[in-house]
mmCIF file of C-alpha atoms in Angstrom:
data_model
loop_
_atom_site.group_PDB
_atom_site.id
_atom_site.type_symbol
_atom_site.label_atom_id
_atom_site.label_comp_id
_atom_site.label_asym_id
_atom_site.label_seq_id
_atom_site.Cartn_x
_atom_site.Cartn_y
_atom_site.Cartn_z
ATOM 1 C CA UNK A 1 162.835 49.984 135.598
ATOM 2 C CA UNK A 2 166.603 51.082 135.215
ATOM 3 C CA UNK A 3 168.050 53.371 132.498
ATOM 4 C CA UNK A 4 169.553 50.430 130.859
ATOM 5 C CA UNK A 5 166.370 48.621 130.588
ATOM 6 C CA UNK A 6 164.516 51.796 129.254
ATOM 7 C CA UNK A 7 167.213 52.013 126.348
ATOM 8 C CA UNK A 8 167.619 48.399 125.386
ATOM 9 C CA UNK A 9 165.737 47.379 122.231
ATOM 10 C CA UNK A 10 163.119 44.707 122.667
ATOM 11 C CA UNK A 11 163.246 42.122 120.051
ATOM 12 C CA UNK A 12 160.242 40.064 120.687
ATOM 13 C CA UNK A 13 158.484 37.489 118.358
ATOM 14 C CA UNK A 14 154.718 37.595 118.403
ATOM 15 C CA UNK A 15 152.049 35.377 116.562
ATOM 16 C CA UNK A 16 148.530 35.970 116.268
ATOM 17 C CA UNK A 17 147.517 32.286 116.549
ATOM 18 C CA UNK A 18 143.679 32.365 116.634
ATOM 19 C CA UNK A 19 140.155 33.469 117.652
ATOM 20 C CA UNK A 20 137.371 31.890 119.005
ATOM 21 C CA UNK A 21 133.724 33.101 118.990
ATOM 22 C CA UNK A 22 134.104 36.409 117.025
ATOM 23 C CA UNK A 23 131.244 38.638 116.588
ATOM 24 C CA UNK A 24 129.511 38.227 113.291
ATOM 25 C CA UNK A 25 130.469 41.115 110.986
ATOM 26 C CA UNK A 26 128.594 40.131 108.034
ATOM 27 C CA UNK A 27 125.393 38.293 107.600
ATOM 28 C CA UNK A 28 126.251 35.008 109.162
ATOM 29 C CA UNK A 29 129.865 35.193 109.674
ATOM 30 C CA UNK A 30 133.205 37.447 109.617
ATOM 31 C CA UNK A 31 136.308 37.556 107.504
ATOM 32 C CA UNK A 32 138.678 38.521 110.329
ATOM 33 C CA UNK A 33 142.159 40.074 110.674
ATOM 34 C CA UNK A 34 143.993 41.663 113.141
ATOM 35 C CA UNK A 35 145.639 45.088 113.229
ATOM 36 C CA UNK A 36 148.548 45.794 116.009
ATOM 37 C CA UNK A 37 149.304 49.094 117.111
ATOM 38 C CA UNK A 38 151.443 50.710 119.408
ATOM 39 C CA UNK A 39 149.778 53.737 120.893
ATOM 40 C CA UNK A 40 150.845 57.218 119.508
ATOM 41 C CA UNK A 41 153.211 54.956 117.273
ATOM 42 C CA UNK A 42 150.738 53.668 115.307
ATOM 43 C CA UNK A 43 150.430 50.513 113.440
ATOM 44 C CA UNK A 44 153.116 47.980 113.861
ATOM 45 C CA UNK A 45 151.648 44.835 111.917
ATOM 46 C CA UNK A 46 148.534 43.467 110.295
ATOM 47 C CA UNK A 47 147.374 39.961 109.370
ATOM 48 C CA UNK A 48 145.612 39.065 106.199
ATOM 49 C CA UNK A 49 141.979 38.115 106.464
ATOM 50 C CA UNK A 50 140.345 34.730 106.888
ATOM 51 C CA UNK A 51 137.161 34.309 104.992
ATOM 52 C CA UNK A 52 133.996 33.282 106.516
ATOM 53 C CA UNK A 53 134.697 32.432 110.182
ATOM 54 C CA UNK A 54 134.210 33.058 113.377
ATOM 55 C CA UNK A 55 137.144 30.811 114.792
ATOM 56 C CA UNK A 56 140.034 32.000 112.557
ATOM 57 C CA UNK A 57 143.316 30.191 112.967
ATOM 58 C CA UNK A 58 145.998 32.353 111.348
ATOM 59 C CA UNK A 59 149.111 30.882 110.047
ATOM 60 C CA UNK A 60 152.438 32.052 108.114
ATOM 61 C CA UNK A 61 150.212 32.150 105.006
ATOM 62 C CA UNK A 62 148.290 35.147 106.838
ATOM 63 C CA UNK A 63 151.313 36.990 108.105
ATOM 64 C CA UNK A 64 150.042 35.880 111.363
ATOM 65 C CA UNK A 65 154.149 36.400 112.922
ATOM 66 C CA UNK A 66 156.153 39.458 113.251
ATOM 67 C CA UNK A 67 159.090 40.659 115.281
ATOM 68 C CA UNK A 68 158.677 43.837 117.572
ATOM 69 C CA UNK A 69 162.194 45.468 117.502
ATOM 70 C CA UNK A 70 161.661 48.781 119.370
ATOM 71 C CA UNK A 71 163.446 50.574 122.332
ATOM 72 C CA UNK A 72 161.796 49.636 125.505
ATOM 73 C CA UNK A 73 161.182 53.289 126.438
ATOM 74 C CA UNK A 74 158.789 53.544 123.123
ATOM 75 C CA UNK A 75 156.970 50.540 124.711
ATOM 76 C CA UNK A 76 156.554 51.979 128.122
ATOM 77 C CA UNK A 77 155.526 55.429 126.287
ATOM 78 C CA UNK A 78 152.634 53.503 124.184
ATOM 79 C CA UNK A 79 151.077 51.880 127.289
ATOM 80 C CA UNK A 80 151.553 48.319 125.345
ATOM 81 C CA UNK A 81 150.295 46.807 122.286
ATOM 82 C CA UNK A 82 146.771 46.750 121.193
ATOM 83 C CA UNK A 83 145.383 43.713 118.851
ATOM 84 C CA UNK A 84 141.944 45.053 116.916
ATOM 85 C CA UNK A 85 140.080 42.209 115.482
ATOM 86 C CA UNK A 86 138.511 43.642 112.350
ATOM 87 C CA UNK A 87 135.775 42.152 109.629
ATOM 88 C CA UNK A 88 137.178 42.696 106.063
ATOM 89 C CA UNK A 89 134.519 43.800 103.641
ATOM 90 C CA UNK A 90 135.536 44.333 100.030
ATOM 91 C CA UNK A 91 132.660 46.991 99.180
ATOM 92 C CA UNK A 92 132.365 48.896 102.494
ATOM 93 C CA UNK A 93 134.586 50.058 105.743
ATOM 94 C CA UNK A 94 135.922 47.321 107.698
ATOM 95 C CA UNK A 95 134.007 46.873 111.017
ATOM 96 C CA UNK A 96 135.839 46.517 114.192
ATOM 97 C CA UNK A 97 134.905 43.157 116.013
ATOM 98 C CA UNK A 98 137.004 44.312 119.175
ATOM 99 C CA UNK A 99 140.194 44.724 121.047
ATOM 100 C CA UNK A 100 142.822 43.046 123.165
ATOM 101 C CA UNK A 101 145.091 45.218 125.330
ATOM 102 C CA UNK A 102 148.428 43.573 126.356
ATOM 103 C CA UNK A 103 150.199 45.980 128.673
ATOM 104 C CA UNK A 104 153.682 46.993 128.851
ATOM 105 C CA UNK A 105 154.328 44.259 131.890
ATOM 106 C CA UNK A 106 152.873 41.650 129.409
ATOM 107 C CA UNK A 107 154.931 42.156 126.666
ATOM 108 C CA UNK A 108 158.210 43.003 128.418
ATOM 109 C CA UNK A 109 158.050 40.031 131.119
ATOM 110 C CA UNK A 110 156.083 37.371 128.945
ATOM 111 C CA UNK A 111 158.464 38.336 125.831
ATOM 112 C CA UNK A 112 161.126 36.991 128.147
ATOM 113 C CA UNK A 113 159.419 33.590 127.986
ATOM 114 C CA UNK A 114 157.829 31.409 125.559
ATOM 115 C CA UNK A 115 154.142 31.708 126.340
ATOM 116 C CA UNK A 116 150.701 31.447 124.842
ATOM 117 C CA UNK A 117 148.060 34.006 125.955
ATOM 118 C CA UNK A 118 144.284 33.624 125.387
ATOM 119 C CA UNK A 119 142.495 36.858 126.277
ATOM 120 C CA UNK A 120 139.058 38.202 126.135
ATOM 121 C CA UNK A 121 138.248 40.443 123.313
ATOM 122 C CA UNK A 122 136.612 43.566 124.676
ATOM 123 C CA UNK A 123 133.802 44.417 121.936
ATOM 124 C CA UNK A 124 133.343 47.946 120.478
ATOM 125 C CA UNK A 125 130.850 50.379 121.925
ATOM 126 C CA UNK A 126 128.262 49.525 119.476
ATOM 127 C CA UNK A 127 128.430 46.033 120.592
ATOM 128 C CA UNK A 128 128.854 46.550 124.591
ATOM 129 C CA UNK A 129 127.620 43.774 126.335
ATOM 130 C CA UNK A 130 128.013 41.008 123.784
ATOM 131 C CA UNK A 131 130.443 38.301 123.995
ATOM 132 C CA UNK A 132 133.275 39.074 121.438
ATOM 133 C CA UNK A 133 135.214 35.997 121.943
ATOM 134 C CA UNK A 134 138.919 35.321 122.499
ATOM 135 C CA UNK A 135 142.176 35.856 120.760
ATOM 136 C CA UNK A 136 145.201 33.945 121.175
ATOM 137 C CA UNK A 137 148.611 35.171 121.102
ATOM 138 C CA UNK A 138 151.890 33.748 121.332
ATOM 139 C CA UNK A 139 154.910 35.708 122.444
ATOM 140 C CA UNK A 140 158.642 34.961 123.000
ATOM 141 C CA UNK A 141 162.035 36.371 122.594
ATOM 142 C CA UNK A 142 162.942 36.528 118.821
ATOM 143 C CA UNK A 143 166.106 34.973 117.605
ATOM 144 C CA UNK A 144 168.556 35.901 114.619
ATOM 145 C CA UNK A 145 166.835 32.530 113.095
ATOM 146 C CA UNK A 146 163.541 33.913 113.174
ATOM 147 C CA UNK A 147 164.394 37.417 111.642
ATOM 148 C CA UNK A 148 165.790 35.450 108.917
ATOM 149 C CA UNK A 149 162.911 33.167 108.256
ATOM 150 C CA UNK A 150 160.557 36.006 108.467
ATOM 151 C CA UNK A 151 162.885 38.343 106.318
ATOM 152 C CA UNK A 152 163.142 35.246 103.358
ATOM 153 C CA UNK A 153 159.074 35.063 103.736
ATOM 154 C CA UNK A 154 159.315 31.243 104.936
ATOM 155 C CA UNK A 155 155.938 29.886 105.425
ATOM 156 C CA UNK A 156 156.433 27.916 108.645
ATOM 157 C CA UNK A 157 155.397 28.063 112.215
ATOM 158 C CA UNK A 158 158.216 29.767 114.378
ATOM 159 C CA UNK A 159 156.639 28.376 117.591
ATOM 160 C CA UNK A 160 157.068 25.063 119.371
ATOM 161 C CA UNK A 161 154.244 22.760 120.518
ATOM 162 C CA UNK A 162 152.424 24.089 123.479
ATOM 163 C CA UNK A 163 153.403 21.725 126.642
ATOM 164 C CA UNK A 164 151.329 23.262 129.500
ATOM 165 C CA UNK A 165 148.479 25.525 130.666
ATOM 166 C CA UNK A 166 149.176 28.354 132.931
ATOM 167 C CA UNK A 167 147.158 31.544 134.107
ATOM 168 C CA UNK A 168 148.696 35.170 134.458
ATOM 169 C CA UNK A 169 150.119 34.467 137.773
ATOM 170 C CA UNK A 170 152.088 31.268 136.731
ATOM 171 C CA UNK A 171 149.727 29.001 138.016
ATOM 172 C CA UNK A 172 147.973 26.160 136.055
ATOM 173 C CA UNK A 173 144.720 27.616 134.376
ATOM 174 C CA UNK A 174 143.094 28.569 130.997
ATOM 175 C CA UNK A 175 144.400 31.868 130.097
ATOM 176 C CA UNK A 176 148.249 31.706 129.092
ATOM 177 C CA UNK A 177 150.019 28.786 127.848
ATOM 178 C CA UNK A 178 153.810 28.032 128.141
ATOM 179 C CA UNK A 179 155.219 26.730 125.339
#
């Protein structure tokens, strides 16, 4: 990576779209939300929780979309983005349901496209060996219109409809979807 690329600001629109087959955090279900962190730089975004579901679909009303606007070197220094799925509990500590890691390469290369990523969630240590489900994340370069829409608090989707399915190598598959 050149020095110019390292110093350039990233301006990437990220939407936490949905979860599928999440772990049970309460008696029969979960109240999931997602916290996004960037290594030592800490939390960069958090969605609102959705009550009583193992298959959440976050939308604009859940603060599902944000713009990652940081110098490239900070992302490289942080080793990428971590998406932690948590179960909201009003009376006790929120429980971790698992994590998804997007590498620096994922964020920087896929952020230049318009793509949907469905990634397997790694369960927390106390649930090791269990299927923690999947998290779907959409990512693309942010536009000035995206920033205006988010600043105004508009409740509209900023991504187009998906048109195909691709894996991480750009071949047709079930993990990454180009939109």
